[in-house]
Amino acid sequence: PKIGLLTEINKSVKSVPTTLEFVDVAGLVKGASAGEGLGNKFLATIRQCDAIVHVVRCFEDENVIHVDGSVDPVRDAELINLELAFADLAVVEKRLERMKKDRKTGKASEEEATALEKISAVLNNDEPARNAELDEAEEEAIKSFGLLTRKKMIYAANVADADLAEGNEMAERLGALAEKEGAKVVLVSAQVEAELAELDTEDRIDFLDSLGVTIDDCGLRALVREVYDILELQTYYTSGETETRAWTIKQGWSAPKAAGVIHGDFERGFIRAETVAYTDLVEAGSEAEAKSKGLLRSEGKDYIVQEGDVILFRFNV
């Protein structure tokens, strides 16, 4: 990992990786949109998330019983998507009904009304809300509703260990569905991840090699990369003797805004960002060597932070 090399180069006392939180809402069943099972509770939890990772079974195993008696990833995915769409449609229709009254009193937002009408149309056409084309103002107007099918979606095709490298016919069918919906698919294996948790690094590499998979392309790491991609996230680093730390920001953020995730004072009193690309620093072997080779740059407030930048912020408040 990059953070390990940076910690080694700067002889940091500690290293702090960035985190990505996955919230398990297993238990969504047919009828969840109408409150079946713990449907309402689970749907409320999903509304608070930035994206949805839908784990779909893509393996046969007679010892692992499927609730519907057979394994069909497309059926399973469509069932859950239907519940999410029903929940969204209920929210949209309720709000549109309320807006009829608001329009009479002049309280209705035209951007919100237009956005909801567009979303209602795609939902009633058996499409996810994310397929509705909204402009920036319309997007902002409906943001607070947390529409489930408006969120970015990744399908995690849960395959047997032998299928982790290439996938299988079930994963291919799921991929076709995802393409139709504008979603992504990542191959994962819960079986493999459980076994990896019991192994040290060297044994993990050997085990994955026997499956034809590298540790960087293994299910969970591939899933994290895909989540970063769909949420347009990236990582930069701060590194010194005290600590090396990874920070997550949105792609396209300026240096002052990126500094603000460390502390508000860094953004308010921003002077400059002393920046070196991760690969340049590693190749140079030290910050001093990178500086002597002209690889360390002094960037101003208009600089757009890049993936893997190693930055020292100068500020004054």
Short mmCIF file of C-alpha atoms in Angstrom, two decimals:
data_model
loop_
_atom_site.label_atom_id
_atom_site.label_comp_id
_atom_site.label_asym_id
_atom_site.label_seq_id
_atom_site.Cartn_x
_atom_site.Cartn_y
_atom_site.Cartn_z
CA PRO A 1 0.00 0.00 0.00
CA LYS A 2 1.09 3.56 -0.71
CA ILE A 3 0.72 4.63 2.89
CA GLY A 4 3.20 1.95 3.97
CA LEU A 5 5.93 3.18 1.62
CA LEU A 6 5.38 6.81 2.64
CA THR A 7 5.59 5.82 6.31
CA GLU A 8 8.87 4.04 5.57
CA ILE A 9 10.35 6.93 3.55
CA ASN A 10 9.60 9.55 6.22
CA LYS A 11 10.14 7.18 9.19
CA SER A 12 6.73 8.19 10.51
CA VAL A 13 5.83 7.20 14.07
CA LYS A 14 2.36 6.12 12.93
CA SER A 15 0.27 5.79 9.80
CA VAL A 16 -3.45 6.48 9.48
CA PRO A 17 -5.26 5.08 6.42
CA THR A 18 -8.40 6.61 5.03
CA THR A 19 -11.68 4.77 5.65
CA LEU A 20 -14.74 3.87 3.62
CA GLU A 21 -17.78 2.80 5.59
CA PHE A 22 -20.01 -0.01 4.35
CA VAL A 23 -23.36 -0.36 6.16
CA ASP A 24 -24.84 -3.85 6.08
CA VAL A 25 -28.60 -3.73 5.51
CA ALA A 26 -29.09 -7.43 4.81
CA GLY A 27 -32.67 -8.55 5.20
CA LEU A 28 -34.52 -6.60 2.52
CA VAL A 29 -37.35 -8.84 1.29
CA LYS A 30 -40.26 -8.80 -1.11
CA GLY A 31 -42.80 -6.29 0.20
CA ALA A 32 -40.18 -4.17 1.99
CA SER A 33 -41.54 -0.99 0.41
CA ALA A 34 -44.85 -1.75 2.13
CA GLY A 35 -43.18 -2.43 5.45
CA GLU A 36 -42.68 -6.22 5.20
CA GLY A 37 -39.92 -7.59 7.42
CA LEU A 38 -37.90 -4.66 8.68
CA GLY A 39 -38.36 -2.94 5.33
CA ASN A 40 -39.02 0.62 6.46
CA LYS A 41 -36.05 0.59 8.84
CA PHE A 42 -33.69 -0.78 6.20
CA LEU A 43 -34.92 1.60 3.50
CA ALA A 44 -34.40 4.56 5.85
CA THR A 45 -30.82 3.39 6.45
CA ILE A 46 -30.12 3.15 2.71
CA ARG A 47 -31.44 6.69 2.15
CA GLN A 48 -28.59 8.02 4.29
CA CYS A 49 -25.87 6.31 2.22
CA ASP A 50 -23.98 7.79 -0.73
CA ALA A 51 -24.19 4.70 -2.94
CA ILE A 52 -25.63 1.18 -2.91
CA VAL A 53 -23.61 -2.02 -3.17
CA HIS A 54 -26.04 -4.82 -3.93
CA VAL A 55 -24.50 -8.22 -3.11
CA VAL A 56 -26.10 -10.81 -5.39
CA ARG A 57 -25.61 -14.56 -5.13
CA CYS A 58 -23.96 -16.01 -8.24
CA PHE A 59 -22.97 -19.49 -7.06
CA GLU A 60 -24.61 -22.88 -6.65
CA ASP A 61 -24.23 -24.72 -3.35
CA GLU A 62 -26.79 -27.24 -2.11
CA ASN A 63 -25.60 -26.60 1.46
CA VAL A 64 -26.54 -22.91 1.25
CA ILE A 65 -30.31 -22.70 0.86
CA HIS A 66 -31.82 -19.87 -1.19
CA VAL A 67 -35.04 -18.38 0.18
CA ASP A 68 -36.73 -18.81 -3.23
CA GLY A 69 -35.50 -22.36 -3.72
CA SER A 70 -33.26 -21.60 -6.71
CA VAL A 71 -30.40 -19.29 -7.67
CA ASP A 72 -31.25 -16.61 -10.23
CA PRO A 73 -29.19 -13.39 -9.83
CA VAL A 74 -31.25 -11.37 -12.29
CA ARG A 75 -34.52 -12.29 -10.57
CA ASP A 76 -33.03 -11.51 -7.16
CA ALA A 77 -31.60 -8.16 -8.28
CA GLU A 78 -34.82 -7.12 -10.01
CA LEU A 79 -36.87 -8.05 -6.94
CA ILE A 80 -34.86 -5.74 -4.68
CA ASN A 81 -34.74 -3.01 -7.32
CA LEU A 82 -38.53 -3.20 -7.61
CA GLU A 83 -38.87 -2.64 -3.86
CA LEU A 84 -36.50 0.33 -4.03
CA ALA A 85 -38.44 1.77 -6.97
CA PHE A 86 -41.79 1.31 -5.18
CA ALA A 87 -40.39 3.17 -2.18
CA ASP A 88 -39.16 6.00 -4.43
CA LEU A 89 -42.43 6.23 -6.31
CA ALA A 90 -44.36 6.53 -3.03
CA VAL A 91 -42.13 9.44 -1.98
CA VAL A 92 -42.36 11.17 -5.38
CA GLU A 93 -46.14 10.81 -5.72
CA LYS A 94 -46.76 12.02 -2.17
CA ARG A 95 -44.60 15.08 -2.78
CA LEU A 96 -46.20 15.83 -6.16
CA GLU A 97 -49.63 15.68 -4.54
CA ARG A 98 -48.49 18.15 -1.90
CA MET A 99 -47.03 20.42 -4.58
CA LYS A 100 -50.41 20.79 -6.26
CA LYS A 101 -51.53 22.68 -3.15
CA ASP A 102 -48.23 24.59 -2.91
CA ARG A 103 -48.57 25.79 -6.50
CA LYS A 104 -51.89 27.40 -5.68
CA THR A 105 -50.26 29.39 -2.91
CA GLY A 106 -47.09 30.13 -4.91
CA LYS A 107 -44.87 28.13 -2.53
CA ALA A 108 -43.90 25.41 -4.99
CA SER A 109 -40.38 25.24 -6.46
CA GLU A 110 -40.54 24.87 -10.22
CA GLU A 111 -37.17 23.08 -10.27
CA GLU A 112 -38.43 20.57 -7.72
CA ALA A 113 -41.71 20.03 -9.54
CA THR A 114 -39.99 19.50 -12.89
CA ALA A 115 -37.45 17.11 -11.38
CA LEU A 116 -40.11 15.03 -9.64
CA GLU A 117 -42.20 14.82 -12.81
CA LYS A 118 -39.17 13.57 -14.77
CA ILE A 119 -38.39 11.00 -12.08
CA SER A 120 -42.01 9.88 -11.85
CA ALA A 121 -41.99 9.25 -15.60
CA VAL A 122 -38.90 6.99 -15.55
CA LEU A 123 -40.08 5.11 -12.45
CA ASN A 124 -43.43 4.42 -14.09
CA ASN A 125 -41.49 3.17 -17.12
CA ASP A 126 -39.80 0.52 -14.93
CA GLU A 127 -36.50 2.39 -14.91
CA PRO A 128 -34.42 3.58 -11.92
CA ALA A 129 -34.64 7.25 -10.96
CA ARG A 130 -30.95 7.65 -11.91
CA ASN A 131 -32.02 7.42 -15.57
CA ALA A 132 -33.86 10.75 -15.31
CA GLU A 133 -31.82 13.59 -16.82
CA LEU A 134 -31.81 16.52 -14.40
CA ASP A 135 -29.92 19.79 -14.52
CA GLU A 136 -27.90 21.06 -11.55
CA ALA A 137 -30.76 23.10 -10.06
CA GLU A 138 -33.22 20.21 -10.36
CA GLU A 139 -30.70 17.81 -8.81
CA GLU A 140 -30.24 20.11 -5.83
CA ALA A 141 -34.01 20.53 -5.44
CA ILE A 142 -34.61 16.79 -4.88
CA LYS A 143 -31.41 15.97 -3.00
CA SER A 144 -33.09 15.92 0.42
CA PHE A 145 -35.43 13.08 -0.58
CA GLY A 146 -32.54 10.57 -0.75
CA LEU A 147 -34.21 8.67 -3.58
CA LEU A 148 -32.91 5.11 -3.50
CA THR A 149 -32.80 4.38 -7.22
CA ARG A 150 -31.18 7.78 -7.86
CA LYS A 151 -28.09 6.61 -5.97
CA LYS A 152 -25.13 5.13 -7.79
CA MET A 153 -25.32 1.33 -7.80
CA ILE A 154 -22.68 -1.40 -7.82
CA TYR A 155 -23.60 -5.06 -8.07
CA ALA A 156 -21.21 -7.30 -6.12
CA ALA A 157 -21.51 -10.65 -7.88
CA ASN A 158 -20.81 -13.12 -5.07
CA VAL A 159 -19.17 -16.10 -6.79
CA ALA A 160 -17.47 -19.30 -5.66
CA ASP A 161 -13.69 -19.14 -5.16
CA ALA A 162 -13.00 -20.95 -8.45
CA ASP A 163 -14.93 -18.25 -10.38
CA LEU A 164 -13.31 -15.20 -8.78
CA ALA A 165 -10.80 -14.68 -11.61
CA GLU A 166 -13.12 -15.01 -14.62
CA GLY A 167 -16.67 -15.00 -13.27
CA ASN A 168 -19.38 -17.35 -14.52
CA GLU A 169 -22.58 -17.43 -16.56
CA MET A 170 -24.66 -16.04 -13.68
CA ALA A 171 -22.27 -13.11 -13.20
CA GLU A 172 -22.43 -12.41 -16.95
CA ARG A 173 -26.22 -12.24 -16.83
CA LEU A 174 -26.01 -9.87 -13.86
CA GLY A 175 -23.53 -7.78 -15.85
CA ALA A 176 -26.02 -7.45 -18.72
CA LEU A 177 -28.66 -6.20 -16.28
CA ALA A 178 -26.21 -3.72 -14.76
CA GLU A 179 -25.28 -2.33 -18.17
CA LYS A 180 -28.94 -1.79 -18.97
CA GLU A 181 -29.40 0.09 -15.67
CA GLY A 182 -26.22 2.16 -15.89
CA ALA A 183 -24.73 0.31 -12.90
CA LYS A 184 -21.38 -1.44 -12.34
CA VAL A 185 -20.45 -5.04 -11.50
CA VAL A 186 -17.55 -6.30 -9.38
CA LEU A 187 -16.70 -9.96 -8.81
CA VAL A 188 -16.35 -10.82 -5.13
CA SER A 189 -16.28 -14.04 -3.15
CA ALA A 190 -17.46 -13.99 0.45
CA GLN A 191 -15.89 -17.43 0.79
CA VAL A 192 -12.48 -16.11 -0.29
CA GLU A 193 -12.71 -12.98 1.86
CA ALA A 194 -13.47 -15.11 4.92
CA GLU A 195 -10.41 -17.27 4.26
CA LEU A 196 -8.17 -14.24 3.60
CA ALA A 197 -9.06 -12.83 7.01
CA GLU A 198 -7.37 -15.87 8.60
CA LEU A 199 -4.10 -15.59 6.62
CA ASP A 200 -1.00 -13.40 6.87
CA THR A 201 0.06 -11.26 3.89
CA GLU A 202 2.43 -13.80 2.30
CA ASP A 203 -0.08 -16.64 2.55
CA ARG A 204 -2.83 -14.38 1.16
CA ILE A 205 -0.76 -13.67 -1.95
CA ASP A 206 -0.04 -17.39 -2.48
CA PHE A 207 -3.70 -18.31 -1.94
CA LEU A 208 -4.96 -15.69 -4.40
CA ASP A 209 -2.27 -16.67 -6.90
CA SER A 210 -3.65 -20.22 -6.86
CA LEU A 211 -7.03 -18.72 -7.83
CA GLY A 212 -5.52 -16.62 -10.62
CA VAL A 213 -6.16 -13.33 -8.81
CA THR A 214 -3.75 -10.66 -7.53
CA ILE A 215 -4.22 -9.10 -4.11
CA ASP A 216 -4.88 -5.68 -5.68
CA ASP A 217 -7.60 -7.10 -7.93
CA CYS A 218 -9.17 -9.24 -5.24
CA GLY A 219 -12.88 -8.70 -4.61
CA LEU A 220 -12.90 -6.30 -1.68
CA ARG A 221 -10.10 -4.08 -2.99
CA ALA A 222 -11.67 -4.00 -6.45
CA LEU A 223 -14.99 -3.07 -4.84
CA VAL A 224 -13.42 -0.18 -2.90
CA ARG A 225 -11.79 1.15 -6.10
CA GLU A 226 -15.14 0.97 -7.91
CA VAL A 227 -16.88 2.83 -5.08
CA TYR A 228 -14.23 5.56 -5.20
CA ASP A 229 -14.76 5.79 -8.95
CA ILE A 230 -18.57 6.10 -8.94
CA LEU A 231 -18.51 8.58 -6.05
CA GLU A 232 -15.72 10.55 -7.76
CA LEU A 233 -13.43 10.31 -4.76
CA GLN A 234 -9.66 10.40 -4.58
CA THR A 235 -6.89 10.26 -1.98
CA TYR A 236 -4.03 12.57 -1.09
CA TYR A 237 -1.44 12.16 1.65
CA THR A 238 0.31 14.16 4.35
CA SER A 239 3.54 12.58 5.54
CA GLY A 240 6.20 13.49 8.07
CA GLU A 241 8.04 12.13 11.09
CA THR A 242 4.98 12.32 13.35
CA GLU A 243 2.55 10.53 11.04
CA THR A 244 1.62 9.60 7.51
CA ARG A 245 -2.09 9.98 6.84
CA ALA A 246 -4.38 9.41 3.87
CA TRP A 247 -7.23 11.86 3.23
CA THR A 248 -10.30 11.30 1.04
CA ILE A 249 -11.66 14.20 -1.03
CA LYS A 250 -13.83 14.69 -4.10
CA GLN A 251 -12.15 14.79 -7.49
CA GLY A 252 -11.68 18.35 -8.74
CA TRP A 253 -11.18 19.93 -5.31
CA SER A 254 -8.80 22.86 -5.05
CA ALA A 255 -5.83 22.82 -2.66
CA PRO A 256 -7.53 25.08 -0.04
CA LYS A 257 -10.69 22.95 -0.03
CA ALA A 258 -8.63 19.76 0.27
CA ALA A 259 -6.73 21.35 3.18
CA GLY A 260 -10.06 22.01 4.89
CA VAL A 261 -10.67 18.30 5.55
CA ILE A 262 -7.68 18.42 7.92
CA HIS A 263 -8.88 21.56 9.73
CA GLY A 264 -10.94 24.61 8.83
CA ASP A 265 -7.98 26.85 9.69
CA PHE A 266 -5.95 25.19 6.91
CA GLU A 267 -8.53 26.34 4.37
CA ARG A 268 -9.15 29.80 5.82
CA GLY A 269 -5.48 30.67 6.21
CA PHE A 270 -4.19 28.81 3.15
CA ILE A 271 -0.90 30.18 1.77
CA ARG A 272 0.45 27.40 -0.45
CA ALA A 273 0.64 23.63 -0.90
CA GLU A 274 4.11 22.10 -1.17
CA THR A 275 3.29 19.16 -3.41
CA VAL A 276 5.01 16.12 -4.87
CA ALA A 277 3.41 13.25 -6.77
CA TYR A 278 3.49 9.93 -4.91
CA THR A 279 5.36 8.13 -7.71
CA ASP A 280 7.98 10.92 -7.93
CA LEU A 281 8.57 10.82 -4.16
CA VAL A 282 8.95 7.04 -4.10
CA GLU A 283 11.36 7.08 -7.05
CA ALA A 284 13.40 9.88 -5.46
CA GLY A 285 13.52 8.05 -2.13
CA SER A 286 13.14 11.14 0.05
CA GLU A 287 11.55 14.57 0.08
CA ALA A 288 14.99 16.22 0.04
CA GLU A 289 16.00 14.27 -3.07
CA ALA A 290 12.67 15.03 -4.75
CA LYS A 291 13.24 18.73 -4.02
CA SER A 292 16.78 18.66 -5.43
CA LYS A 293 15.42 17.13 -8.65
CA GLY A 294 12.79 19.85 -8.96
CA LEU A 295 9.91 17.44 -8.31
CA LEU A 296 8.59 19.30 -5.25
CA ARG A 297 6.23 22.07 -6.39
CA SER A 298 4.78 25.10 -4.62
CA GLU A 299 1.10 25.26 -5.63
CA GLY A 300 -1.34 28.11 -5.02
CA LYS A 301 -5.04 28.34 -4.22
CA ASP A 302 -6.14 27.46 -7.77
CA TYR A 303 -4.27 24.16 -7.85
CA ILE A 304 -6.52 21.10 -8.34
CA VAL A 305 -5.31 18.28 -6.13
CA GLN A 306 -4.46 15.07 -8.00
CA GLU A 307 -4.81 11.43 -6.95
CA GLY A 308 -1.79 10.39 -4.87
CA ASP A 309 -0.42 13.89 -4.22
CA VAL A 310 1.75 14.15 -1.10
CA ILE A 311 1.18 17.63 0.33
CA LEU A 312 2.50 19.90 3.06
CA PHE A 313 0.10 22.81 3.57
CA ARG A 314 1.41 26.22 4.64
CA PHE A 315 -1.19 28.43 6.31
CA ASN A 316 -1.56 31.38 8.62
CA VAL A 317 -4.58 32.45 10.72
#
